[in-house]
Amino acid sequence: MRKNVSIFDTLDELSTAAAEEILRIATFSIEEHGAFRISLAGGSTLRRLYQVLASAQYRSRTNWAAWSVYWGDERLVPLSHPDSNYGMARKSLLAHVPIDENNVHPVPVSLGDGWLIADEYEHILRETTGTPTNGVPALDLVLLGLGRDGHTASLFPGNPAVDETECLVVETAPGSLPPLVERITATLPLLNAAGHIVFLVTGEDKAEAFRSAYRGVPLGEVAQVPAYLVRPVDGSVHWFITRDTASKCSAW
Ligand code: 6PG
């Protein structure tokens, strides 16, 4: 697994650099297999990146018709709810670009029970990526944020979802950070099948979590934070962080 870090002074600089990296991966993926399969994340850090991708100087630089969009996690609220990750991505990116709506795959939160939603989303992932029933879809790029408790997607420390080895998508209880709602999350088998993982992290309040996620050192009582376990077998991990997030890593 290839791992690297890019450090920036501001979130805007970070988001612009991450947008360039995403377009690079998209171009490569489309040239290589005619499609670009990306999984989005929620949170305020990712929202700025989506706005950059939707901006005039970026939205004309990729073939949106070749994009297929998934979510690495979702809150179990209506897609129109202010806490919906789909809703946030729709408002900040998808509503502003000529993407093929048949290739946008929100988590089917209207199905009701969490386990049913997770099971159906796993089916959607396999079916829309042409993956055999017992296979694991290899998304080209998974975007992830990092919580100050070391969670990523909705894999919260101590939650059984972190240890899941069979299911690709599971329901999870609320973590300790808002919004305190039930969620659906990709599990490590799905995340670690990705070609590229890109984390976006900003803020001094994430510095301890970043050090644990990058170096695998404990965070309080947590021996290994979930974000450290995102280690794609044949893929790369690229951290886009701001200088304050790096402040606890003495090497920087
Ligand atoms: C979610 C996200 C979550 C988020 C991190 C960082 O549904 O909440 O997927 O993993 O990316 O909590 O969020 P912030 O960027 O808002 O700190």
CSV table of C-alpha atoms and ligand atoms in Angstrom, one decimal:
chain,number,residue,atom,x,y,z
A,1,MET,CA,0.0,0.0,0.0
A,2,ARG,CA,1.4,3.4,-1.1
A,3,LYS,CA,0.8,6.2,1.5
A,4,ASN,CA,1.5,9.8,1.3
A,5,VAL,CA,0.6,13.2,2.8
A,6,SER,CA,0.2,16.6,1.3
A,7,ILE,CA,0.1,19.5,3.8
A,8,PHE,CA,-1.5,22.9,3.1
A,9,ASP,CA,-2.0,26.2,4.9
A,10,THR,CA,-5.7,26.5,4.3
A,11,LEU,CA,-8.8,24.4,3.5
A,12,ASP,CA,-9.2,26.2,0.2
A,13,GLU,CA,-5.6,25.2,-0.9
A,14,LEU,CA,-6.2,21.7,0.3
A,15,SER,CA,-9.6,21.4,-1.5
A,16,THR,CA,-8.1,22.7,-4.8
A,17,ALA,CA,-5.2,20.2,-4.6
A,18,ALA,CA,-7.6,17.4,-3.8
A,19,ALA,CA,-9.8,18.4,-6.7
A,20,GLU,CA,-6.8,18.2,-9.0
A,21,GLU,CA,-5.9,14.7,-7.7
A,22,ILE,CA,-9.5,13.5,-8.1
A,23,LEU,CA,-9.6,14.7,-11.8
A,24,ARG,CA,-6.3,12.9,-12.3
A,25,ILE,CA,-7.7,9.7,-11.0
A,26,ALA,CA,-10.9,10.1,-12.9
A,27,THR,CA,-9.0,10.7,-16.2
A,28,PHE,CA,-6.9,7.6,-15.6
A,29,SER,CA,-9.9,5.4,-14.6
A,30,ILE,CA,-11.9,6.5,-17.6
A,31,GLU,CA,-9.0,5.8,-19.9
A,32,GLU,CA,-8.3,2.5,-18.3
A,33,HIS,CA,-11.8,1.0,-18.1
A,34,GLY,CA,-14.3,3.6,-19.4
A,35,ALA,CA,-15.7,4.7,-16.1
A,36,PHE,CA,-14.9,6.4,-12.9
A,37,ARG,CA,-16.4,4.9,-9.8
A,38,ILE,CA,-16.2,7.3,-6.8
A,39,SER,CA,-17.6,7.0,-3.3
A,40,LEU,CA,-18.4,10.3,-1.4
A,41,ALA,CA,-18.3,11.0,2.3
A,42,GLY,CA,-20.1,13.5,4.4
A,43,GLY,CA,-18.9,16.2,6.7
A,44,SER,CA,-18.0,19.9,6.4
A,45,THR,CA,-14.4,19.3,5.2
A,46,LEU,CA,-15.6,17.4,2.1
A,47,ARG,CA,-18.3,20.0,1.3
A,48,ARG,CA,-15.6,22.5,0.3
A,49,LEU,CA,-14.1,20.0,-2.1
A,50,TYR,CA,-17.4,19.4,-3.7
A,51,GLN,CA,-17.9,23.1,-4.2
A,52,VAL,CA,-14.5,23.3,-5.9
A,53,LEU,CA,-15.3,20.4,-8.2
A,54,ALA,CA,-18.7,22.1,-9.1
A,55,SER,CA,-17.0,25.5,-9.8
A,56,ALA,CA,-16.6,26.9,-13.3
A,57,GLN,CA,-12.8,26.2,-13.5
A,58,TYR,CA,-13.3,22.5,-12.6
A,59,ARG,CA,-16.6,21.2,-13.8
A,60,SER,CA,-15.6,21.4,-17.5
A,61,ARG,CA,-12.4,19.4,-16.9
A,62,THR,CA,-13.9,15.9,-16.7
A,63,ASN,CA,-16.3,13.6,-18.5
A,64,TRP,CA,-19.2,13.6,-15.9
A,65,ALA,CA,-21.1,11.0,-18.0
A,66,ALA,CA,-18.5,8.4,-17.1
A,67,TRP,CA,-18.8,9.1,-13.4
A,68,SER,CA,-20.7,6.7,-11.1
A,69,VAL,CA,-21.3,8.1,-7.6
A,70,TYR,CA,-21.7,6.1,-4.4
A,71,TRP,CA,-21.6,6.9,-0.7
A,72,GLY,CA,-19.2,5.5,1.8
A,73,ASP,CA,-21.7,6.1,4.6
A,74,GLU,CA,-25.1,7.7,5.1
A,75,ARG,CA,-27.2,8.9,8.0
A,76,LEU,CA,-30.6,7.1,8.3
A,77,VAL,CA,-32.6,10.2,7.7
A,78,PRO,CA,-34.6,11.2,4.6
A,79,LEU,CA,-32.4,12.3,1.6
A,80,SER,CA,-34.0,15.7,1.9
A,81,HIS,CA,-32.9,16.0,5.6
A,82,PRO,CA,-30.2,18.6,6.4
A,83,ASP,CA,-28.1,15.7,7.9
A,84,SER,CA,-28.2,13.6,4.7
A,85,ASN,CA,-24.8,13.1,3.1
A,86,TYR,CA,-26.6,12.6,-0.2
A,87,GLY,CA,-28.4,15.9,0.3
A,88,MET,CA,-25.2,17.7,1.0
A,89,ALA,CA,-23.4,16.3,-2.1
A,90,ARG,CA,-26.5,17.1,-4.2
A,91,LYS,CA,-26.5,20.7,-3.1
A,92,SER,CA,-22.8,21.3,-3.3
A,93,LEU,CA,-21.9,19.2,-6.4
A,94,LEU,CA,-24.3,17.0,-8.2
A,95,ALA,CA,-26.9,19.7,-8.9
A,96,HIS,CA,-24.3,21.8,-10.7
A,97,VAL,CA,-22.6,19.2,-13.0
A,98,PRO,CA,-24.0,17.2,-16.0
A,99,ILE,CA,-23.8,13.8,-14.3
A,100,ASP,CA,-26.0,11.0,-15.6
A,101,GLU,CA,-28.6,10.5,-12.8
A,102,ASN,CA,-28.7,6.8,-13.6
A,103,ASN,CA,-25.1,6.7,-12.3
A,104,VAL,CA,-25.9,8.4,-9.0
A,105,HIS,CA,-26.6,5.7,-6.4
A,106,PRO,CA,-27.8,7.1,-3.1
A,107,VAL,CA,-28.3,4.8,-0.1
A,108,PRO,CA,-31.9,3.6,-0.2
A,109,VAL,CA,-32.8,5.1,3.2
A,110,SER,CA,-36.5,4.8,2.4
A,111,LEU,CA,-36.4,1.0,2.8
A,112,GLY,CA,-36.8,1.5,6.6
A,113,ASP,CA,-34.8,-1.1,8.5
A,114,GLY,CA,-31.1,-0.5,8.7
A,115,TRP,CA,-30.1,-4.0,7.9
A,116,LEU,CA,-32.4,-4.1,4.9
A,117,ILE,CA,-30.9,-0.8,3.6
A,118,ALA,CA,-27.4,-2.1,4.0
A,119,ASP,CA,-28.2,-5.4,2.3
A,120,GLU,CA,-29.8,-3.5,-0.6
A,121,TYR,CA,-26.9,-1.1,-1.0
A,122,GLU,CA,-24.5,-4.0,-1.1
A,123,HIS,CA,-26.6,-5.4,-3.9
A,124,ILE,CA,-26.7,-2.0,-5.7
A,125,LEU,CA,-22.9,-1.8,-5.5
A,126,ARG,CA,-22.3,-5.2,-7.0
A,127,GLU,CA,-25.0,-4.9,-9.7
A,128,THR,CA,-23.9,-1.4,-10.9
A,129,THR,CA,-20.2,-2.3,-10.9
A,130,GLY,CA,-20.7,-5.6,-12.6
A,131,THR,CA,-19.2,-7.5,-9.7
A,132,PRO,CA,-20.0,-11.2,-9.1
A,133,THR,CA,-22.2,-12.1,-6.1
A,134,ASN,CA,-19.2,-13.2,-4.0
A,135,GLY,CA,-16.9,-10.5,-5.3
A,136,VAL,CA,-15.9,-7.1,-3.8
A,137,PRO,CA,-16.5,-4.0,-6.0
A,138,ALA,CA,-13.2,-2.2,-6.7
A,139,LEU,CA,-14.2,1.5,-6.5
A,140,ASP,CA,-11.6,3.7,-8.3
A,141,LEU,CA,-11.7,6.3,-5.5
A,142,VAL,CA,-13.0,6.5,-2.0
A,143,LEU,CA,-13.2,9.9,-0.4
A,144,LEU,CA,-13.0,9.9,3.4
A,145,GLY,CA,-13.1,12.4,6.3
A,146,LEU,CA,-11.7,11.8,9.7
A,147,GLY,CA,-13.5,12.4,13.0
A,148,ARG,CA,-11.6,13.6,16.1
A,149,ASP,CA,-12.3,10.1,17.6
A,150,GLY,CA,-10.5,8.5,14.7
A,151,HIS,CA,-13.6,7.3,12.9
A,152,THR,CA,-13.9,7.4,9.2
A,153,ALA,CA,-17.0,6.8,7.1
A,154,SER,CA,-19.3,5.7,9.9
A,155,LEU,CA,-16.8,3.2,11.3
A,156,PHE,CA,-16.7,4.4,14.9
A,157,PRO,CA,-14.2,3.1,17.5
A,158,GLY,CA,-15.5,0.1,19.3
A,159,ASN,CA,-18.4,-0.4,16.9
A,160,PRO,CA,-18.7,-4.1,15.6
A,161,ALA,CA,-18.9,-2.7,12.1
A,162,VAL,CA,-15.1,-2.1,12.3
A,163,ASP,CA,-14.5,-5.8,12.7
A,164,GLU,CA,-16.9,-6.9,9.9
A,165,THR,CA,-15.2,-9.2,7.4
A,166,GLU,CA,-18.0,-10.5,5.3
A,167,CYS,CA,-20.6,-7.8,4.6
A,168,LEU,CA,-19.5,-4.8,2.5
A,169,VAL,CA,-22.1,-2.5,3.9
A,170,VAL,CA,-23.7,-2.6,7.4
A,171,GLU,CA,-25.9,-0.5,9.7
A,172,THR,CA,-24.2,1.1,12.7
A,173,ALA,CA,-25.5,2.7,15.9
A,174,PRO,CA,-24.8,6.4,16.3
A,175,GLY,CA,-21.2,7.2,17.3
A,176,SER,CA,-20.3,9.7,20.0
A,177,LEU,CA,-20.1,12.6,17.5
A,178,PRO,CA,-23.1,14.4,16.0
A,179,PRO,CA,-25.4,13.8,14.3
A,180,LEU,CA,-26.4,11.1,16.7
A,181,VAL,CA,-28.4,9.0,14.3
A,182,GLU,CA,-28.2,5.4,13.0
A,183,ARG,CA,-26.1,5.1,10.0
A,184,ILE,CA,-25.1,2.9,7.1
A,185,THR,CA,-21.4,2.4,6.4
A,186,ALA,CA,-19.0,0.7,4.0
A,187,THR,CA,-16.9,-1.8,5.9
A,188,LEU,CA,-13.2,-2.3,5.6
A,189,PRO,CA,-13.4,-5.1,3.0
A,190,LEU,CA,-15.1,-2.7,0.7
A,191,LEU,CA,-12.9,0.3,1.5
A,192,ASN,CA,-9.7,-1.8,1.2
A,193,ALA,CA,-10.7,-3.0,-2.3
A,194,ALA,CA,-10.5,0.6,-3.6
A,195,GLY,CA,-7.8,1.7,-6.1
A,196,HIS,CA,-7.3,5.0,-4.3
A,197,ILE,CA,-8.3,6.4,-0.9
A,198,VAL,CA,-8.2,10.1,-0.4
A,199,PHE,CA,-8.6,11.5,3.1
A,200,LEU,CA,-9.4,15.2,3.7
A,201,VAL,CA,-8.7,16.5,7.2
A,202,THR,CA,-8.4,20.0,8.6
A,203,GLY,CA,-8.3,21.5,12.1
A,204,GLU,CA,-6.1,21.2,15.2
A,205,ASP,CA,-8.9,19.3,16.8
A,206,LYS,CA,-8.1,16.4,14.4
A,207,ALA,CA,-4.3,16.4,15.1
A,208,GLU,CA,-4.4,13.6,17.6
A,209,ALA,CA,-6.7,11.5,15.5
A,210,PHE,CA,-4.6,12.1,12.4
A,211,ARG,CA,-1.4,11.0,14.2
A,212,SER,CA,-3.2,7.8,15.3
A,213,ALA,CA,-4.7,7.2,11.9
A,214,TYR,CA,-1.5,7.8,10.0
A,215,ARG,CA,1.0,6.1,12.3
A,216,GLY,CA,-1.2,3.5,14.0
A,217,VAL,CA,-0.5,4.7,17.5
A,218,PRO,CA,-3.2,4.5,20.2
A,219,LEU,CA,-5.8,7.3,20.6
A,220,GLY,CA,-6.7,7.3,24.3
A,221,GLU,CA,-8.1,3.8,25.0
A,222,VAL,CA,-8.3,2.9,21.3
A,223,ALA,CA,-5.3,0.9,20.3
A,224,GLN,CA,-5.9,1.4,16.5
A,225,VAL,CA,-8.4,3.9,15.3
A,226,PRO,CA,-10.7,2.7,12.4
A,227,ALA,CA,-9.1,5.2,10.0
A,228,TYR,CA,-5.8,3.5,10.5
A,229,LEU,CA,-7.3,0.2,9.3
A,230,VAL,CA,-8.1,1.7,5.9
A,231,ARG,CA,-5.2,0.1,4.1
A,232,PRO,CA,-6.1,-0.9,0.6
A,233,VAL,CA,-4.3,-4.1,-0.5
A,234,ASP,CA,-3.4,-2.9,-4.0
A,235,GLY,CA,-4.3,0.7,-3.7
A,236,SER,CA,-2.9,4.0,-2.4
A,237,VAL,CA,-3.8,6.3,0.5
A,238,HIS,CA,-3.3,10.0,0.1
A,239,TRP,CA,-3.9,12.3,3.0
A,240,PHE,CA,-4.7,15.9,2.3
A,241,ILE,CA,-4.3,17.8,5.5
A,242,THR,CA,-3.8,21.3,6.8
A,243,ARG,CA,-0.8,22.3,8.8
A,244,ASP,CA,-2.7,22.5,12.1
A,245,THR,CA,-3.8,18.9,11.6
A,246,ALA,CA,-0.1,17.8,11.3
A,247,SER,CA,0.8,19.7,14.5
A,248,LYS,CA,1.1,16.6,16.7
A,249,CYS,CA,3.3,14.7,14.2
A,250,SER,CA,6.8,15.9,15.3
A,251,ALA,CA,8.3,15.0,12.0
A,252,TRP,CA,6.5,17.9,10.4
B,1,6PG,C1,-20.3,11.4,8.2
B,1,6PG,C2,-18.9,11.4,7.5
B,1,6PG,C3,-17.8,11.4,8.5
B,1,6PG,C4,-17.1,12.7,8.3
B,1,6PG,C5,-16.1,12.9,9.4
B,1,6PG,C6,-15.5,14.3,9.3
B,1,6PG,O1,-21.3,10.9,7.7
B,1,6PG,O2,-20.3,12.1,9.2
B,1,6PG,O3,-18.8,10.5,6.5
B,1,6PG,O4,-17.0,10.3,8.4
B,1,6PG,O5,-16.4,12.6,7.1
B,1,6PG,O6,-16.9,12.9,10.6
B,1,6PG,O7,-16.5,15.3,9.3
B,1,6PG,P1,-16.1,16.8,9.4
B,1,6PG,O8,-15.3,17.1,8.1
B,1,6PG,O9,-17.4,17.6,9.4
B,1,6PG,O10,-15.2,17.0,10.6
